[in-house]
Amino acid sequence: MAIQKIGIDDFIKNRNECLVLDVRSPGEYLHAHIPNAYSLPLFTDQERKVVGTAYKQESKEKAIKIGLDYFGPKMRAMVEEVEDFVKSGNKKILVHCWRGGMRSGGVAWLLDLYGFKVYQLTGGYKAYRNWVLGQFEKPYDFKIISGNTGSGKTPLLHELEKSGMQMIDLEALAHHKGSALGGINQPPQPSQELFENLLADKLFAKKVEESILLEDESQRVGNVNIPNALWQKMKVSELIYLQIPFEERLKYLVEEYGKLPLEEIKSAILRIQKRLGGLETKNAISHLEEGNLSACFGILLRYYDKWYEKGLNSKEKGEIIKIEGESVNKEINAKKIIERIWKK
């Protein structure tokens, strides 16, 4: 067999049929990687540093010799790890490093020598990143599900998806629900780069010619940002504004967040005290400590309503379609939206 080099378009088209091996160092992989790629590092972080320093300060040949010293003792273990992962031994394997150079070339040679069908990604992870950034430039037709805090927008998105609508849950990708309380009981957030990789994959899976539903977000979701090219499109997209009474939204928030650890809720309130104000912060925490979650969340909800309205008015926006909802009921509200928007 022979190693076959493939470009990014062929890689994207065929990667679900391949075991994708990322042979960059553990630190590079941890920072960001191609979704569903398996980490098989040729060098540790320290070894990569030593090889890189030799390459820059001495010569390419010296760096290769040092690299071979590291690579040689690992060869058998790497083959066995891949063999165990593949099981049948006949699955196609795609190897990549940062630029599609010596690291992926070395591992591809080893696996090809052993008998695997091996592909090497031309341009490596860097080519993939260029592809990712290109996904944010496409002419998407977004429809933005909007509404004040506590309107149940995220469950509504998933309900609309069940009805056949295209949807991307930005908060699920970011591991954050957007508000001060949004990071509690969530997994660690991905790096900005990994968030973009995940988002690009989701966008690529959608039909560009059909509408895609997104939740109305600030550009910053926790510690990650919606890519600017996409954010600019979102700001001028049609807005479906769900209007739910204050008391219904408050009831929903108490049910949704009332089970969270009280100390973490308290910490979240303290993080926004500059904007919330000293008195309101003190009152909210007092209500929380007394177990009066409705009064505590009522203060927070009035605060978020003020900021949500301010943010909504400051945005460039397309058409706003208002949908009246009596309660936070995803089935009923999804039906209202479908009848209003898609069954005109």
Coordinates of C-alpha atoms in Angstrom, one line a residue:
M1 CA 0.0 0.0 0.0
A2 CA 1.0 3.6 -0.4
I3 CA 0.2 6.7 1.7
Q4 CA -2.3 8.9 -0.1
K5 CA -2.3 12.6 0.4
I6 CA -5.7 14.3 0.4
G7 CA -6.8 18.0 0.4
I8 CA -9.1 19.5 2.9
D9 CA -12.3 19.2 0.7
D10 CA -11.7 15.4 0.3
F11 CA -11.0 15.1 4.0
I12 CA -14.2 16.9 5.0
K13 CA -16.2 14.7 2.6
N14 CA -14.7 11.4 3.8
R15 CA -13.6 11.9 7.4
N16 CA -16.6 10.0 8.9
E17 CA -15.3 6.9 7.2
C18 CA -11.9 7.3 8.6
L19 CA -10.2 7.1 12.0
V20 CA -8.7 10.6 12.3
L21 CA -5.4 10.7 14.2
D22 CA -4.0 14.0 15.5
V23 CA -0.3 13.4 16.0
R24 CA 0.4 16.9 17.4
S25 CA 1.5 17.2 21.0
P26 CA -1.0 16.7 23.9
G27 CA -1.0 20.5 24.6
E28 CA -1.8 21.4 21.0
Y29 CA -4.6 18.8 21.0
L30 CA -6.0 20.0 24.3
H31 CA -6.1 23.6 23.1
A32 CA -8.2 22.8 20.1
H33 CA -8.6 19.9 17.6
I34 CA -10.8 18.6 14.8
P35 CA -14.0 17.3 16.4
N36 CA -13.9 13.5 16.9
A37 CA -10.2 13.3 16.1
Y38 CA -8.2 10.9 18.3
S39 CA -5.0 12.1 20.0
L40 CA -1.9 10.0 19.1
P41 CA 1.0 12.4 19.9
L42 CA 4.3 11.7 18.2
F43 CA 6.1 13.9 20.8
T44 CA 5.2 15.0 24.3
D45 CA 5.0 18.8 24.8
Q46 CA 8.6 18.9 26.1
E47 CA 9.9 16.7 23.3
R48 CA 8.3 18.9 20.7
K49 CA 10.0 21.9 22.3
V50 CA 13.4 20.2 22.2
V51 CA 13.0 19.2 18.5
G52 CA 11.7 22.7 17.6
T53 CA 14.6 24.4 19.3
A54 CA 17.1 22.2 17.6
Y55 CA 15.5 22.9 14.2
K56 CA 15.7 26.7 14.8
Q57 CA 19.1 26.9 16.5
E58 CA 21.0 24.1 14.8
S59 CA 19.7 22.4 11.7
K60 CA 16.9 20.4 10.2
E61 CA 19.0 17.3 10.2
K62 CA 19.8 17.6 13.9
A63 CA 16.1 18.0 14.7
I64 CA 15.2 14.9 12.7
K65 CA 17.8 12.8 14.5
I66 CA 16.5 14.0 17.9
G67 CA 13.0 13.3 16.7
L68 CA 14.0 9.7 15.7
D69 CA 15.4 9.1 19.1
Y70 CA 12.0 9.9 20.6
F71 CA 10.0 8.2 17.8
G72 CA 11.9 4.8 17.7
P73 CA 11.0 3.5 21.2
K74 CA 7.3 4.5 20.7
M75 CA 6.7 2.8 17.4
R76 CA 5.4 -0.5 18.6
A77 CA 3.2 1.0 21.2
M78 CA 1.7 3.4 18.6
V79 CA 1.0 0.6 16.2
E80 CA -0.7 -1.4 18.9
E81 CA -2.7 1.5 20.1
V82 CA -4.1 2.1 16.6
E83 CA -4.6 -1.6 16.1
D84 CA -6.6 -1.9 19.3
F85 CA -8.6 1.2 18.4
V86 CA -9.4 0.0 14.9
K87 CA -10.1 -3.6 16.0
S88 CA -10.7 -5.0 12.5
G89 CA -7.5 -3.5 11.2
N90 CA -9.0 -2.5 7.9
K91 CA -10.5 0.9 8.7
K92 CA -9.1 3.8 6.7
I93 CA -6.8 6.0 8.8
L94 CA -6.2 9.7 8.3
V95 CA -3.2 11.3 9.9
H96 CA -2.6 15.0 10.4
C97 CA -0.2 17.3 12.3
W98 CA 0.0 21.1 12.3
R99 CA 1.0 21.7 8.7
G100 CA 1.0 18.2 7.2
G101 CA 4.7 17.9 7.5
M102 CA 7.2 15.5 9.1
R103 CA 5.2 14.5 12.2
S104 CA 2.2 13.2 10.3
G105 CA 4.5 11.9 7.5
G106 CA 6.5 9.8 10.0
V107 CA 3.4 8.3 11.7
A108 CA 1.7 7.8 8.3
W109 CA 4.9 5.9 7.1
L110 CA 4.8 3.7 10.2
L111 CA 1.1 2.8 10.0
D112 CA 1.4 2.2 6.2
L113 CA 4.4 -0.1 6.8
Y114 CA 2.3 -2.1 9.2
G115 CA -0.5 -2.5 6.7
F116 CA -3.1 0.1 7.4
K117 CA -4.7 2.1 4.6
V118 CA -3.4 5.5 5.4
Y119 CA -4.2 9.0 4.2
Q120 CA -2.3 12.2 5.1
L121 CA -4.1 15.6 5.3
T122 CA -2.2 18.1 3.0
G123 CA -1.7 21.3 5.0
G124 CA -2.7 19.6 8.3
Y125 CA -4.7 21.2 11.0
K126 CA -3.8 24.6 9.6
A127 CA -5.8 23.8 6.4
Y128 CA -8.7 22.6 8.6
R129 CA -8.6 26.0 10.5
N130 CA -8.8 27.9 7.2
W131 CA -11.8 25.7 6.2
V132 CA -13.4 26.5 9.6
L133 CA -13.1 30.3 9.1
G134 CA -14.6 29.9 5.6
Q135 CA -17.8 28.4 7.0
F136 CA -18.6 31.6 8.8
E137 CA -18.6 33.6 5.6
K138 CA -21.4 31.7 3.8
P139 CA -24.7 33.4 3.1
Y140 CA -26.9 31.8 5.8
D141 CA -30.5 32.6 6.3
F142 CA -30.7 32.8 10.1
K143 CA -33.9 33.3 12.1
I144 CA -33.2 34.4 15.6
I145 CA -35.4 33.1 18.5
S146 CA -35.5 36.0 20.9
G147 CA -37.2 36.8 24.2
N148 CA -36.5 38.0 27.7
T149 CA -34.6 35.9 30.2
G150 CA -36.7 33.0 31.4
S151 CA -38.7 32.6 28.1
G152 CA -37.5 29.0 27.6
K153 CA -35.8 29.8 24.3
T154 CA -33.4 26.9 24.4
P155 CA -36.0 24.1 24.9
L156 CA -38.1 25.9 22.3
L157 CA -35.2 25.6 19.8
H158 CA -35.1 21.9 20.3
E159 CA -38.9 21.6 20.0
L160 CA -38.8 23.4 16.7
E161 CA -36.0 21.1 15.5
K162 CA -38.3 18.1 16.2
S163 CA -40.8 19.8 13.7
G164 CA -38.2 19.7 11.0
M165 CA -36.5 23.1 11.4
Q166 CA -32.8 23.5 11.2
M167 CA -31.3 24.6 14.5
I168 CA -27.9 25.2 16.2
D169 CA -27.7 25.3 20.0
L170 CA -24.9 27.8 20.6
E171 CA -25.1 27.5 24.4
A172 CA -24.7 23.8 24.2
L173 CA -21.5 24.2 22.1
A174 CA -20.2 26.9 24.5
H175 CA -21.1 24.9 27.6
H176 CA -22.7 28.1 29.0
K177 CA -26.3 29.4 29.2
G178 CA -25.3 33.0 28.7
S179 CA -26.4 34.6 32.0
A180 CA -24.5 35.1 35.3
L181 CA -25.8 31.7 36.4
G182 CA -25.2 30.2 33.0
G183 CA -21.9 28.4 33.8
I184 CA -23.1 26.7 37.0
N185 CA -23.1 22.8 36.7
Q186 CA -21.8 23.1 33.1
P187 CA -18.7 21.3 31.8
P188 CA -15.6 23.4 31.3
Q189 CA -16.0 25.8 28.4
P190 CA -14.0 25.0 25.2
S191 CA -11.2 27.3 24.0
Q192 CA -12.3 29.9 21.5
E193 CA -10.6 27.9 18.8
L194 CA -12.3 24.6 19.7
F195 CA -15.7 26.4 20.0
E196 CA -15.2 27.7 16.4
N197 CA -14.3 24.2 15.2
L198 CA -17.5 22.7 16.8
L199 CA -19.6 25.5 15.4
A200 CA -18.2 25.2 11.9
D201 CA -19.0 21.5 11.9
K202 CA -22.6 22.2 12.9
L203 CA -23.0 24.8 10.2
F204 CA -21.5 22.6 7.5
A205 CA -24.1 19.9 8.3
K206 CA -26.9 22.3 7.6
K207 CA -28.5 23.2 4.2
V208 CA -27.5 26.7 3.4
E209 CA -30.5 27.3 1.3
E210 CA -32.9 26.7 4.2
S211 CA -33.4 28.8 7.3
I212 CA -31.3 28.0 10.4
L213 CA -32.6 28.9 13.9
L214 CA -30.3 30.4 16.5
E215 CA -31.0 31.7 19.9
D216 CA -30.6 35.5 20.5
E217 CA -27.3 35.8 22.3
S218 CA -24.7 38.4 23.2
Q219 CA -21.6 38.0 21.1
R220 CA -19.9 36.7 24.2
V221 CA -21.3 33.5 25.6
G222 CA -19.4 32.9 28.9
N223 CA -15.7 33.1 27.9
V224 CA -16.1 32.4 24.2
N225 CA -17.2 34.7 21.4
I226 CA -19.5 34.1 18.4
P227 CA -17.2 34.6 15.4
N228 CA -17.6 38.2 14.2
A229 CA -18.6 37.3 10.6
L230 CA -21.4 35.2 12.0
W231 CA -22.3 37.8 14.6
Q232 CA -22.8 40.4 11.9
K233 CA -25.2 38.2 10.0
M234 CA -27.1 37.5 13.2
K235 CA -27.6 41.2 14.0
V236 CA -29.5 41.8 10.7
S237 CA -31.4 38.5 10.7
E238 CA -35.2 38.2 11.2
L239 CA -36.0 38.2 14.9
I240 CA -38.8 36.0 16.3
Y241 CA -39.5 37.8 19.6
L242 CA -41.4 35.6 22.1
Q243 CA -43.3 37.6 24.7
I244 CA -44.0 35.8 28.0
P245 CA -45.4 37.4 31.1
F246 CA -43.0 38.3 33.9
E247 CA -44.5 36.0 36.5
E248 CA -44.5 33.0 34.1
R249 CA -40.8 33.6 33.3
L250 CA -40.0 34.0 37.0
K251 CA -41.7 30.7 37.8
Y252 CA -39.7 29.0 35.0
L253 CA -36.4 30.4 36.4
V254 CA -37.1 29.2 39.9
E255 CA -37.8 25.7 38.6
E256 CA -34.8 25.9 36.2
Y257 CA -32.1 27.3 38.6
G258 CA -33.6 26.7 42.0
K259 CA -31.8 23.4 42.3
L260 CA -28.4 24.9 41.8
P261 CA -25.9 25.1 44.7
L262 CA -26.7 28.2 46.7
E263 CA -23.1 29.2 47.2
E264 CA -22.6 29.2 43.4
I265 CA -25.7 31.3 42.9
K266 CA -24.4 33.7 45.5
S267 CA -21.0 33.9 43.8
A268 CA -22.7 34.6 40.4
I269 CA -24.8 37.4 41.9
L270 CA -21.6 39.0 43.4
R271 CA -20.0 38.9 40.0
I272 CA -22.6 41.3 38.6
Q273 CA -23.0 43.5 41.6
K274 CA -21.4 46.5 39.9
R275 CA -24.2 46.5 37.3
L276 CA -26.9 45.2 39.6
G277 CA -26.2 47.8 42.3
G278 CA -25.2 47.5 45.9
L279 CA -28.7 47.5 47.4
E280 CA -30.2 45.1 44.9
T281 CA -27.2 42.8 45.4
K282 CA -27.6 42.8 49.1
N283 CA -31.4 42.2 48.8
A284 CA -30.9 39.4 46.3
I285 CA -28.4 37.6 48.5
S286 CA -30.6 38.1 51.6
H287 CA -33.6 36.5 49.9
L288 CA -31.4 33.7 48.7
E289 CA -30.1 33.0 52.2
E290 CA -33.6 33.0 53.5
G291 CA -34.7 30.5 50.9
N292 CA -37.0 33.0 49.1
L293 CA -35.8 32.0 45.6
S294 CA -38.8 33.8 43.9
A295 CA -37.8 37.2 45.5
C296 CA -34.1 36.6 44.7
F297 CA -34.7 35.6 41.1
G298 CA -37.3 38.4 40.7
I299 CA -34.5 41.0 41.3
L300 CA -32.2 39.2 38.8
L301 CA -35.0 39.0 36.2
R302 CA -35.8 42.7 36.4
Y303 CA -32.1 43.4 36.0
Y304 CA -31.8 41.1 32.9
D305 CA -35.1 42.5 31.4
K306 CA -33.6 46.0 31.5
W307 CA -30.3 44.9 29.9
Y308 CA -32.1 42.7 27.3
E309 CA -34.3 45.5 26.2
K310 CA -31.3 47.9 26.0
G311 CA -29.4 45.3 23.9
L312 CA -32.3 44.7 21.6
N313 CA -32.8 48.3 20.9
S314 CA -29.1 48.9 20.1
K315 CA -28.9 46.1 17.6
E316 CA -29.0 46.5 13.8
K317 CA -31.9 44.2 13.0
G318 CA -34.1 42.8 10.4
E319 CA -37.8 42.3 10.7
I320 CA -39.1 41.7 14.2
I321 CA -42.0 39.2 14.5
K322 CA -43.7 39.3 17.9
I323 CA -45.2 36.1 19.3
E324 CA -47.4 36.3 22.4
G325 CA -47.1 33.3 24.8
E326 CA -49.1 32.8 27.9
S327 CA -46.6 30.6 29.6
V328 CA -43.2 28.9 29.1
N329 CA -44.6 25.9 27.3
K330 CA -42.3 24.7 24.5
E331 CA -44.9 22.7 22.6
I332 CA -47.5 25.4 22.6
N333 CA -45.0 28.2 21.8
A334 CA -43.4 26.1 19.0
K335 CA -46.8 25.6 17.4
K336 CA -47.5 29.3 17.5
I337 CA -44.2 30.1 15.8
I338 CA -44.7 27.5 13.1
E339 CA -48.2 28.7 12.4
R340 CA -47.1 32.3 12.2
I341 CA -43.8 31.9 10.3
W342 CA -43.9 28.8 8.3
K343 CA -47.6 28.3 7.6
K344 CA -48.4 31.8 6.4

